[in-house]
XYZ file of C-alpha atoms in Angstrom:
463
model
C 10.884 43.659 -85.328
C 12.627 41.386 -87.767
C 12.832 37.481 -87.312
C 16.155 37.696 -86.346
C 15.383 40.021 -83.372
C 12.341 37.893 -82.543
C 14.262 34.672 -82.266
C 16.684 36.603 -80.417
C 13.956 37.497 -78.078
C 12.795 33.382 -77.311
C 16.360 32.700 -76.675
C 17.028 35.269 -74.093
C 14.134 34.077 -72.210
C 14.875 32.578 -69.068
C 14.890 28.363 -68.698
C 12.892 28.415 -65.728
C 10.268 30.709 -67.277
C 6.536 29.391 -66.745
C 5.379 27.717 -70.295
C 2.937 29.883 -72.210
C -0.443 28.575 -72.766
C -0.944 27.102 -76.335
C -2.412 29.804 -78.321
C -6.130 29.418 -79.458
C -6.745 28.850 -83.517
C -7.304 32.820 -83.442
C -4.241 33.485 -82.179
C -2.969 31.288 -84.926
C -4.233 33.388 -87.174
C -2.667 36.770 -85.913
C 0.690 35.303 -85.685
C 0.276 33.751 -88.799
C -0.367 37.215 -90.454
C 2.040 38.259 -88.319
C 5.026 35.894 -89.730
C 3.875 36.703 -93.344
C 4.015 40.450 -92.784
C 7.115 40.272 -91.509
C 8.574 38.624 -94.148
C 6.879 40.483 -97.457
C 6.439 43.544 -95.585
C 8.715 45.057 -98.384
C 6.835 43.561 -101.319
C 3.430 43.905 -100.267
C 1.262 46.886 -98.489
C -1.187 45.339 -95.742
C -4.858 45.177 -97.024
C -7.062 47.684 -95.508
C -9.742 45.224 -94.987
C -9.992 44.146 -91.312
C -10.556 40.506 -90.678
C -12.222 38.837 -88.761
C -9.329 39.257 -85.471
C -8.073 42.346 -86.143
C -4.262 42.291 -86.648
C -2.173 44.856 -84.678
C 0.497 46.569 -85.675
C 4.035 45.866 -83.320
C 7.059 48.517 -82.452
C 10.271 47.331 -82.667
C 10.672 46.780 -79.103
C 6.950 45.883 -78.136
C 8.666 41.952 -77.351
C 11.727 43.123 -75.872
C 12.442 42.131 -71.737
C 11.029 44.339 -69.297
C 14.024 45.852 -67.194
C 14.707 43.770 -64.518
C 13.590 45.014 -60.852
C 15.998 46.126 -58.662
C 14.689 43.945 -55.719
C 14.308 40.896 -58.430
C 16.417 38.166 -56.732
C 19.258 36.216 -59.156
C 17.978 32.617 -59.185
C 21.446 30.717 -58.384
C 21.017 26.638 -58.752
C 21.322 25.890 -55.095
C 21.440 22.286 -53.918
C 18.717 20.085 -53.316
C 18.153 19.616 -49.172
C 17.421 16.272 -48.200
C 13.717 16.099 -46.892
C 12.691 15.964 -43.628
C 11.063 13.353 -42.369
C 7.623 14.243 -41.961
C 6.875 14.402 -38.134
C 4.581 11.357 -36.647
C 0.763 12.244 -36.644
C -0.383 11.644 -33.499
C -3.114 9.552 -33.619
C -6.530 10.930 -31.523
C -8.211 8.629 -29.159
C -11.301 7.005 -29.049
C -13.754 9.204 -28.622
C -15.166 7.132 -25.725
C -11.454 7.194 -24.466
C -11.550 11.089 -24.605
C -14.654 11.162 -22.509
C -13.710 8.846 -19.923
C -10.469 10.531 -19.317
C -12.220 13.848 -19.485
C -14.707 12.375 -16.693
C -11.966 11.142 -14.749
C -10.980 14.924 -14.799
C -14.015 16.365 -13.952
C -14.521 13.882 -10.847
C -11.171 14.248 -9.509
C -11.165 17.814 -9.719
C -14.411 17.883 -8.064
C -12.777 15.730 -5.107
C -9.912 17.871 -4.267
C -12.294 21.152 -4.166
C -14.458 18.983 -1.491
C -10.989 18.078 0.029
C -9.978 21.456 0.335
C -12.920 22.576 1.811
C -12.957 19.785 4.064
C -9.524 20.631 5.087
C -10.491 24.759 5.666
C -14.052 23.559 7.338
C -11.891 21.249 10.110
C -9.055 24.231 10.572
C -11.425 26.643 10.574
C -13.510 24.519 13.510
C -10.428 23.795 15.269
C -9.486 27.288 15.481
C -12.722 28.588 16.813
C -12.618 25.704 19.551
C -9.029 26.659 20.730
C -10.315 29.655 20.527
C -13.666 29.159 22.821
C -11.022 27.074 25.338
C -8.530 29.479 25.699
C -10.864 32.375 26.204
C -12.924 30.039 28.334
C -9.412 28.567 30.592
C -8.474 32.810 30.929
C -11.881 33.552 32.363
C -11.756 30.721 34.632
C -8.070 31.363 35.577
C -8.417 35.157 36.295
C -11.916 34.737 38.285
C -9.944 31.712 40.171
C -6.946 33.809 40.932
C -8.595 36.834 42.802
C -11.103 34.819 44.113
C -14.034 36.718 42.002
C -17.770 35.358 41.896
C -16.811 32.169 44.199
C -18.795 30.571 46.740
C -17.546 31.450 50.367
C -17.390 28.470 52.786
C -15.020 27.200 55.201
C -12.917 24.471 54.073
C -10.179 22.668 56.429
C -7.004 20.999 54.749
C -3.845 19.184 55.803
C -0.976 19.565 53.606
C 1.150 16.662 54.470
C 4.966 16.469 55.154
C 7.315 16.185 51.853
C 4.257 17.803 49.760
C 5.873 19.475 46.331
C 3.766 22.503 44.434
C 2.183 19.912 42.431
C 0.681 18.018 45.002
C -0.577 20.774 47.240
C -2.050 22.527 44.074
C -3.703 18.903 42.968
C -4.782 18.751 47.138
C -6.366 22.371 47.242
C -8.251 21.352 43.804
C -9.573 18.381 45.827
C -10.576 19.743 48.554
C -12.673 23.174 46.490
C -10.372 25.630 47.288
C -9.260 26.681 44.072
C -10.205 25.141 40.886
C -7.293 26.069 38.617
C -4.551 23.693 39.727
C -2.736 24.441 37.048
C -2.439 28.679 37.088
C -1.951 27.840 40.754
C 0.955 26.128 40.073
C 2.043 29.028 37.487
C 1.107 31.892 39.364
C 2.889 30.420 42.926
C 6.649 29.935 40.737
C 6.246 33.541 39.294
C 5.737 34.911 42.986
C 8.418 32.778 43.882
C 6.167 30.754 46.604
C 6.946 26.957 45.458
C 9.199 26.075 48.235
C 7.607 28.627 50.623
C 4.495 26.507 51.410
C 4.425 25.070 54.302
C 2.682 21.352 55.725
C 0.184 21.585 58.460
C -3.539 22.202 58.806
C -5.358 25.033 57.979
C -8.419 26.892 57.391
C -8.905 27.918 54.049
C -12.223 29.985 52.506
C -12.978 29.156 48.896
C -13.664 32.379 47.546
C -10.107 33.415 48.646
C -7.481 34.573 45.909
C -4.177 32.874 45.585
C -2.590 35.545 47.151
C -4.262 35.287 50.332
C -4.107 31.611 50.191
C -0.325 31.648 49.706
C -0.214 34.057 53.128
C -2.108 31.714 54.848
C -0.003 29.276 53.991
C 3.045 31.096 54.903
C 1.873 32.697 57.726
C 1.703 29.040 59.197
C 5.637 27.822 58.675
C 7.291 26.516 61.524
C 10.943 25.392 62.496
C 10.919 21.244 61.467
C 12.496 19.175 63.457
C 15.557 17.353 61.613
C 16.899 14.182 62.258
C 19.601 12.497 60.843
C 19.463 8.754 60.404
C 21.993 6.033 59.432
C 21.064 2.816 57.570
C 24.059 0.067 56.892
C 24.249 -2.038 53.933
C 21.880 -5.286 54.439
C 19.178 -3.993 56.542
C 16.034 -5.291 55.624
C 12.577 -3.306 55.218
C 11.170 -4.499 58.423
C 14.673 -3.487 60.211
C 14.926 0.586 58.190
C 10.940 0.763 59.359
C 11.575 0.015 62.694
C 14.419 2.360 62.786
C 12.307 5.062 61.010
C 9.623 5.221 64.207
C 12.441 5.018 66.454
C 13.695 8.020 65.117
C 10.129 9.426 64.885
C 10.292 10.155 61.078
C 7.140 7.941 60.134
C 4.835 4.796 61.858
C 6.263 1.666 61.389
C 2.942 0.245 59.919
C 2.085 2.680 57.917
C 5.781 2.693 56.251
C 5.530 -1.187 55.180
C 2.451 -0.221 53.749
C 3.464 2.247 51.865
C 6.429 -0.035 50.711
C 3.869 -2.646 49.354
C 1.992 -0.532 47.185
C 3.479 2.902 46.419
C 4.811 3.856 42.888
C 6.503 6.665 41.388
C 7.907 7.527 37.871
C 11.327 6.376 37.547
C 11.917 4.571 34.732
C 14.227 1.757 36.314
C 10.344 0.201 37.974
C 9.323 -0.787 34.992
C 12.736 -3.104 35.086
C 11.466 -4.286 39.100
C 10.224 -7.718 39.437
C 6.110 -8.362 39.210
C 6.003 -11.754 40.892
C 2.995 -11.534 43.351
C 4.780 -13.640 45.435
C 7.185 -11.036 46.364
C 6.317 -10.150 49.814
C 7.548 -6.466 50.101
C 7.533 -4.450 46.497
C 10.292 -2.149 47.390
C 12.863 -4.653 49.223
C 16.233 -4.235 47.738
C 15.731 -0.936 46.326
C 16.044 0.869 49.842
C 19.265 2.278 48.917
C 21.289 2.217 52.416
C 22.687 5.277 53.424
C 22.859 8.143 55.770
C 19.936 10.606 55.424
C 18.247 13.155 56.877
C 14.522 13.529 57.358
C 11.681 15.890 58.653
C 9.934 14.010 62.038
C 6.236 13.504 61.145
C 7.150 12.450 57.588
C 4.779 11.181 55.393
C 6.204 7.146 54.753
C 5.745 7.848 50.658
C 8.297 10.759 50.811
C 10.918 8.430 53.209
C 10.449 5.800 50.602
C 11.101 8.865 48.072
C 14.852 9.729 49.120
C 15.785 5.954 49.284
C 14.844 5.004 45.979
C 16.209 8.427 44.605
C 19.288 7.403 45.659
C 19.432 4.034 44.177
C 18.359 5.757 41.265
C 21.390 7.681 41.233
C 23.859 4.886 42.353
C 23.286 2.179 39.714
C 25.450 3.977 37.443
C 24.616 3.485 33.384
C 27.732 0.990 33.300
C 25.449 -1.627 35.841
C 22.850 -1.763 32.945
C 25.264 -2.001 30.437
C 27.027 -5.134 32.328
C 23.902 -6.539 33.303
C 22.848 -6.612 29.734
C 26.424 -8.394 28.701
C 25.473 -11.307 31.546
C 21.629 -11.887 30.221
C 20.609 -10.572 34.063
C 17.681 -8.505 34.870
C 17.534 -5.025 37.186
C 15.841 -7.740 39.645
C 18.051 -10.547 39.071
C 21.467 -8.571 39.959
C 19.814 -6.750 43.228
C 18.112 -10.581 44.166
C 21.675 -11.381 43.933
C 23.313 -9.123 45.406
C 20.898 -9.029 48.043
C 21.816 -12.528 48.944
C 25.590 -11.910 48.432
C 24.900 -8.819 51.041
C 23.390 -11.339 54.074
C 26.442 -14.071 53.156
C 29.810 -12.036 53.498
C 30.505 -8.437 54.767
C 33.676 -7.553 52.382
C 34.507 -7.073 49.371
C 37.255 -10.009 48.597
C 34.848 -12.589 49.977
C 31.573 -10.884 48.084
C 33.580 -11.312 44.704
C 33.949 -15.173 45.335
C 30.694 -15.904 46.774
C 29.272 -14.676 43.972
C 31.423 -16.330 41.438
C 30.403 -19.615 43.331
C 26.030 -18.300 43.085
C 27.460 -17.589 39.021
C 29.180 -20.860 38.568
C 26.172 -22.706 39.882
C 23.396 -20.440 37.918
C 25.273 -21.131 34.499
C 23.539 -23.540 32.504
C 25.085 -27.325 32.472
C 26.346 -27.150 36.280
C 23.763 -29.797 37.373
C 23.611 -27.961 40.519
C 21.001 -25.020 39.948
C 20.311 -24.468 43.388
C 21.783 -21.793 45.257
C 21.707 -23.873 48.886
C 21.858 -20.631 50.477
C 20.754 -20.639 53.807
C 20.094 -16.847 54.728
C 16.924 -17.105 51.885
C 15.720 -19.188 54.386
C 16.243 -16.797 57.465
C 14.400 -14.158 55.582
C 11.195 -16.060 54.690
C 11.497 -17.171 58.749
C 11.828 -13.607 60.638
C 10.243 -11.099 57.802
C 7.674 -12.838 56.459
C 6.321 -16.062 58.129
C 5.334 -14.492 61.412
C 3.447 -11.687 59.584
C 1.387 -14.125 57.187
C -1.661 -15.925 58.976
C -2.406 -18.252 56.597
C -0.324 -21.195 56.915
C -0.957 -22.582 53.284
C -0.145 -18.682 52.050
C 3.170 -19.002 54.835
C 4.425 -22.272 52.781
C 3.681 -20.867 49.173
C 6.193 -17.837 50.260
C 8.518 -20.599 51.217
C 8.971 -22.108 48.339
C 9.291 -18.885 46.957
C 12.162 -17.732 48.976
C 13.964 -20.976 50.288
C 16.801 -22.017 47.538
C 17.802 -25.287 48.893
C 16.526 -28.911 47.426
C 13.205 -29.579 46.596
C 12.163 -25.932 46.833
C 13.116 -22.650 44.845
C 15.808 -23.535 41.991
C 18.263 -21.023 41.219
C 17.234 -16.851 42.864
C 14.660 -16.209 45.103
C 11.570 -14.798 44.045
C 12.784 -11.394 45.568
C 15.379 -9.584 46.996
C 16.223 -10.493 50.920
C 17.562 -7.331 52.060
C 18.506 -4.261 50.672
C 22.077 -4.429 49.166
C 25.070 -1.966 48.869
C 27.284 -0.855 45.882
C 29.644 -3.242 46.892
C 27.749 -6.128 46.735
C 26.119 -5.204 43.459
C 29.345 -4.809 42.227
C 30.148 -8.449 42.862
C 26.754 -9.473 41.637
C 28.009 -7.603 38.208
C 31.739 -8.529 38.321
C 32.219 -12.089 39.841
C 35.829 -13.246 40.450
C 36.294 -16.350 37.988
C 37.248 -19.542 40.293
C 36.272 -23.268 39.943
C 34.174 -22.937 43.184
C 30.770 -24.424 43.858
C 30.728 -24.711 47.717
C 31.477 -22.435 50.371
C 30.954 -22.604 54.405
C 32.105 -20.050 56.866
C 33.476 -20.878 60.489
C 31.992 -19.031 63.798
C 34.437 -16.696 63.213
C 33.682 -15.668 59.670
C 36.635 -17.013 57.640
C 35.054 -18.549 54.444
C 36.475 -22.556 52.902
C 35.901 -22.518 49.594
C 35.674 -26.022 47.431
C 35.191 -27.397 43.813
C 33.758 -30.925 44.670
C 31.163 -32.144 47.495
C 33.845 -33.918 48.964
C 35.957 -30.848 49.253
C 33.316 -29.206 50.660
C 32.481 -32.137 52.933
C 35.786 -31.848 54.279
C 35.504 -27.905 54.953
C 32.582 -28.307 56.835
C 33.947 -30.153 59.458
C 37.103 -27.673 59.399
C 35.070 -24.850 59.989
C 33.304 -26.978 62.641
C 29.978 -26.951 60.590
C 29.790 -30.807 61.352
């Protein structure tokens, strides 16, 4: 290799090419030889002696470029890429920090594994009870309904008039018959027996089976005697008792007792008035009517179809109109019980009660109703009835709406209204009125001032 070719060689060398080490002072020396043998190689013939670094001998093409590889990329220039911003290093916590949190972990992982438990040990408890109680209520319910493993005794009952399933299963559970009222009750609707049991006494063994028992029952039905009784709008408890016995339904004592101190379910009671000076608790709500009953009735199921009635007559428009004119359930039947004992028709109940509305508003100065059949209730239903004369006046004042004694309603109702009167009670005609007086005759004088009405009174030969 000439100089020419060896310069040749550098230049072809690629830019990029990693820099060669600088060459150590023996390498110096070889190239050095090198260079000179190159260039007197004609002149001169190479010494034999060997040196102290050898020199070698080069072929032509010992320098030249390897071939290039065929998977040996071309190195094109390529632009430079903006660099990415490094991402943020997230910085470690505390190492206290890390073992709190882990703590935390721990001790709330630990408390929903005792929930959990918890949780199964409570289902798990609650199914084995329902479990116990079921199997325990079947047993009871199968030994109680063929009579199996039960004491045998004699046991008399009286199944009273107007007695539904539910009572007479509650009654036989009383009296040690039976001691599933419940599956009773169940058993008798499957067999289709719970209008099929009759009222009356009986004998009854407690080890029988509800079969038997509902043949005993049945075997003791008997025609009823049915009576059909009228009652007209106005009557008063006292009066619809008294016409009860007559028509031998129920005692007459025994049904105003009932009337002071039976309940039932229906929701309009809890709407009823609660003042403990109200003498009879179901006065008013004695719906009159036309009804027929079984003779030898018990006085709670009489009191039953009258207030099942009313239940059904004050129609969902009353409440809603009540509710417009601030008035309670008691407040409209107080009034329209005293609207019922002043006039007997319609156009005249309308007016009345415009004049008890007119005087009830607030501002009229004249809150007192000056009614005078509140007084000829407290006098013939409850004065003669009440021994105690300082208990007799108390009621008075309760009742009486004139001056000096009961302002605006009466405790209570007075009678027991109809629809007609509770309609005027709810729908008042609107007049100017505050007076009225009626002549022997019934014709009503209406007026707007006391001298008006002064002057009516001796028209209708009130004076």
């Amino acid at each position: 290799m000439n100089n020419k070719e060896f310069e040749d060689f550098f230049k072809n060398l690629e830019p990029d090419a990693e820099p060669k080490k600088a060459p150590s002072k023996d390498e110096d020396l070889v190239f050095s030889s090198f260079f000179e043998d190159a260039t007197s190689s004609a002149k001169k013939e190479p010494e034999p002696e060997k040196t102290k670094n050898e020199v070698f001998e080069f072929e032509d093409d010992i320098f030249a470029p390897p071939p290039p590889d065929e998977e040996e990329q071309v190195f094109v220039k390529e632009p430079v890429k903006k660099a990415e911003e490094p991402a943020p290093i997230k910085k470690k916590a505390p190492k206290e920090t890390r073992d709190s949190d882990n703590a935390r972990k721990k001790k709330k992982k630990r408390l929903n594994t005792a929930y959990n438990w918890l949780l199964t040990i409570i289902w798990v408890s609650g199914v084995l009870a329902a479990s116990v109680f079921i199997a325990s209520f079947a047993l009871s319910s199968i030994n109680d309904l063929v009579g199996f493993s039960k004491e045998s005794r004699e046991i008399e009952i009286v199944i009273p008039e107007g007695y539904g399933l539910s009572e007479i299963a509650n009654l036989l559970e009383e009296k040690g018959v039976i001691d599933e009222p419940f599956t009773f009750e169940v058993y008798a609707r499957v067999k289709d027996m719970e209008t099929r049991l009759a009222p009356g006494k009986y004998t009854l063994n407690s080890n029988l089976g509800y079969d038997q028992i509902f043949q005993v029952l049945k075997t003791k039905e008997k025609p009823k005697n049915v009576v059909k009784v009228n009652f007209y709008e106005g009557m008063t408890l006292r009066e619809i008792a008294q016409r009860l016995e007559e028509n031998g339904v129920c005692g007459y004592d025994e049904f105003i007792e009932a009337a002071k101190t039976e309940t039932f379910e229906y929701e309009f009671e809890g709407q009823m008035g609660t003042d403990e000076k109200i003498y009879l608790k179901w006065e008013g709500y004695l719906f009159p009517d036309t009804y027929e009953f079984y003779t030898d009735s018990t006085p709670r199921s009489v009191i039953a179809k009258f207030i099942d009635n009313f239940n059904n007559k004050f129609s969902a428009e009353y409440y809603l109109r009540m509710q417009e004119l601030g008035m309670s359930l008691e407040d409209v039947i107080t009034l329209a019980s005293v609207i019922q004992s002043e006039a007997a028709y319609m156009e005249d109940m309308k007016i009345v009660s415009s004049v008890f509305h007119n005087r009830l508003a607030p501002g009229s100065g004249l809150p007192y109703l000056q009614s005078d059949v509140t007084y000829f209730y407290y006098t013939e239903n409850i004065e003669p009835y009440v021994g105690d004369e300082a208990l007799s006046d108390e009621y008075l004042y309760a009742y009486y709406t004139y001056t000096d004694y009961r302002a605006g309603l009466p405790v209570g109702p007075i009678c027991n209204p109809g629809l007609n009167a509770i309609e005027a009670a709810l729908y008042p005609d609107e007049t100017n009125y505050y007076y009225f007086v009626t002549d022997h005759d019934g014709n009503f004088y209406y007026a707007k001032t006391m001298a008006e009405h002064e002057a009516n009174i001796i028209k209708a030969g009130r004076g």
